[in-house]
Amino acid sequence: MEYIEMHTHMVSRTTDDYYQMALTGCVAITEPAFWAGFDRTSADGFDTYFQQLTEYEPKRAAKYGIQYYTWLCLNPKEGEDRNLAQEVLWRIPKYLDHPTVLGIGEIGLNRVTRNELKTFEEHVALAIQHNQLILIHTPHLEDKYKGTAIIVDTLLSDARIDPQRVLIDHAEEHTIGMNLEKGFWTGITLYPQTKASPQRAADMIEMYGPERICVNSASDWGPSTPVAIPQFVMEMRRRGHSDDLIRKIVYENPIEFLSQSPKFQLPRRIR
Amino acid sequence: MDFQPGTCPMTVQQLMDEYFIENRAKLLDIAAFLDRLDRGMNQSSSGDFRLKAFREALQVLCSKKPGRVKQIQMVFSDPTEEPLEKLDQKSACGAYDRWKLEEQ
Ligand SMILES: [Zn+2]
């Protein structure tokens, strides 16, 4: 089945992963800027990273017939350093007109500190100022509930925010309800150990319905798999769900959300 | 969240036939983990807050009420509402130390 991977970190993946994704039906990827697994030592390091995301990765993906897009930001794991955040924030606008940049992301919170929250608010302001879509990272594990609640409150307190143009990612059973109730899009991340399994993702979709929900792998440098979405497709089929429903989650919903950016196009062959 | 019968398209019999073995294996893994903790060296750290939360979560598993996943998620979650004044550690560890608050 054709699918769109809305959240993966291909800079950490091998070319063989692109191949496996193409073989399993991936037609487009969107890659948010995130943490490298270690802190970058300077704002210049982010410039290099943004060039990799905007210039190099689209070409790697194209070799496998995959359309590639990206989201830019200073990620929540490095959001505590306010000086670094401000140095990176002023560098972002020059990339925003690039044809493969869809918006600001993945921004959000990590340990839910006051500095992280300030860095998050400044990214939100930047997105509004430049009319960008927003992709949100919610904290891991014990920090997810509190962090998601603060992110949702912060966004709703700004009247300029249109929840339809924001996707709150890494939702789990205790946060998916608050994301959807307030009108946001939400992502369920299929990531071993620290996020959801294909089984639990299918359960949440059965209980909440398929509107404004996407699934993704968030595959990166940690234990993760670039073909998590095909595994989700298999789990949905195992339960007897229709291909129409599955296709809505893995293909049509991502198109509906991403098409709010005029830059988003699918590869020509499937239109 | 809708726990009504019928939100999953399989019958209970089909779910048992399809999913029983794999979930039985997961249960045995948890039992083996608890036994391993009993066999571990230096038992003085058996009061670890993560283990306290884990044992609370096991109580939820035995409940007959639906919504067990969400309840277990909340057992492990930070219940406070205010942001931290500054970063205490780089990464989450999987459970919140609620007992630390009681000791203070
Ligand atoms: Zn990510």
Coordinates of N, CA and C in Angstrom, one line a residue, chain B residues 4-51:
Chain B
Q4 N -16.7 0.7 24.1 CA -17.9 -0.1 23.8 C -17.6 -1.3 23.0
P5 N -18.3 -2.5 23.3 CA -18.1 -3.7 22.4 C -18.4 -3.3 21.0
G6 N -17.6 -3.8 20.1 CA -17.9 -3.5 18.7 C -16.9 -2.4 18.1
T7 N -16.1 -1.8 19.0 CA -15.1 -0.8 18.4 C -14.0 -1.6 17.8
C8 N -13.7 -2.8 18.2 CA -12.8 -3.7 17.5 C -13.6 -4.6 16.7
P9 N -13.2 -4.8 15.4 CA -14.0 -5.6 14.5 C -13.9 -7.1 14.7
M10 N -13.0 -7.6 15.5 CA -12.9 -9.0 15.7 C -13.8 -9.4 16.9
T11 N -14.3 -10.7 16.8 CA -15.0 -11.2 18.0 C -14.0 -11.6 19.1
V12 N -14.6 -11.7 20.3 CA -13.7 -12.1 21.4 C -13.0 -13.4 21.1
Q13 N -13.7 -14.4 20.5 CA -13.1 -15.7 20.2 C -12.0 -15.5 19.2
Q14 N -12.2 -14.7 18.2 CA -11.1 -14.4 17.2 C -9.9 -13.7 17.9
L15 N -10.2 -12.8 18.8 CA -9.1 -12.1 19.4 C -8.3 -13.0 20.3
M16 N -9.0 -13.9 21.0 CA -8.2 -14.9 21.8 C -7.4 -15.8 20.9
D17 N -8.0 -16.3 19.8 CA -7.3 -17.2 18.9 C -6.0 -16.5 18.3
E18 N -6.2 -15.3 18.0 CA -5.1 -14.5 17.3 C -4.1 -14.0 18.2
Y19 N -4.5 -13.5 19.4 CA -3.5 -12.7 20.2 C -3.1 -13.4 21.5
F20 N -3.7 -14.5 21.9 CA -3.4 -15.1 23.2 C -2.0 -15.5 23.4
I21 N -1.4 -16.2 22.4 CA 0.0 -16.7 22.6 C 1.0 -15.6 22.7
E22 N 0.9 -14.5 21.9 CA 1.9 -13.5 22.0 C 1.7 -12.7 23.3
N23 N 0.5 -12.6 23.8 CA 0.4 -11.8 25.1 C 0.7 -12.7 26.3
R24 N 0.5 -14.0 26.2 CA 1.0 -14.9 27.2 C 2.5 -14.8 27.3
A25 N 3.2 -14.7 26.2 CA 4.7 -14.6 26.2 C 5.1 -13.3 26.9
K26 N 4.4 -12.2 26.6 CA 4.7 -10.9 27.3 C 4.5 -11.0 28.8
L27 N 3.5 -11.7 29.2 CA 3.2 -11.8 30.6 C 4.4 -12.6 31.3
L28 N 4.8 -13.6 30.7 CA 5.9 -14.4 31.2 C 7.2 -13.6 31.3
D29 N 7.4 -12.7 30.3 CA 8.6 -11.9 30.4 C 8.5 -11.0 31.6
I30 N 7.4 -10.5 31.9 CA 7.2 -9.6 33.1 C 7.5 -10.4 34.4
A31 N 6.9 -11.6 34.4 CA 7.2 -12.4 35.6 C 8.7 -12.8 35.7
A32 N 9.3 -13.0 34.6 CA 10.7 -13.4 34.7 C 11.5 -12.1 35.1
F33 N 11.1 -11.0 34.7 CA 11.8 -9.7 35.1 C 11.7 -9.6 36.7
L34 N 10.5 -9.8 37.2 CA 10.3 -9.7 38.7 C 11.2 -10.7 39.4
D35 N 11.2 -12.0 38.9 CA 12.0 -13.0 39.5 C 13.5 -12.6 39.5
R36 N 13.9 -12.0 38.3 CA 15.3 -11.6 38.2 C 15.7 -10.6 39.2
L37 N 14.7 -9.6 39.5 CA 15.0 -8.6 40.5 C 15.2 -9.3 41.8
D38 N 14.4 -10.3 42.1 CA 14.6 -11.0 43.4 C 16.0 -11.7 43.5
R39 N 16.5 -12.1 42.3 CA 17.8 -12.8 42.3 C 19.0 -11.9 42.2
G40 N 18.7 -10.6 42.0 CA 19.8 -9.6 41.8 C 20.7 -9.5 43.0
M41 N 21.9 -9.0 42.7 CA 22.9 -8.7 43.8 C 22.5 -7.4 44.4
N42 N 22.9 -7.2 45.7 CA 22.6 -6.0 46.4 C 21.2 -5.6 46.4
Q43 N 20.4 -6.3 47.2 CA 18.9 -6.1 47.3 C 18.6 -4.7 47.9
S44 N 19.5 -3.9 48.3 CA 19.2 -2.6 49.0 C 18.5 -1.6 48.1
S45 N 18.6 -1.8 46.7 CA 18.0 -0.9 45.8 C 16.6 -1.4 45.4
S46 N 16.0 -2.3 46.1 CA 14.7 -2.9 45.7 C 13.6 -1.9 46.0
G47 N 13.9 -0.7 46.7 CA 12.9 0.3 46.9 C 12.9 1.4 45.8
D48 N 13.5 1.1 44.7 CA 13.6 2.0 43.6 C 12.2 2.5 43.2
F49 N 12.0 3.8 43.0 CA 10.7 4.4 42.7 C 10.1 3.8 41.4
R50 N 10.9 3.4 40.5 CA 10.4 2.9 39.2 C 9.7 1.5 39.5
L51 N 10.3 0.8 40.5 CA 9.7 -0.5 40.8 C 8.4 -0.3 41.6

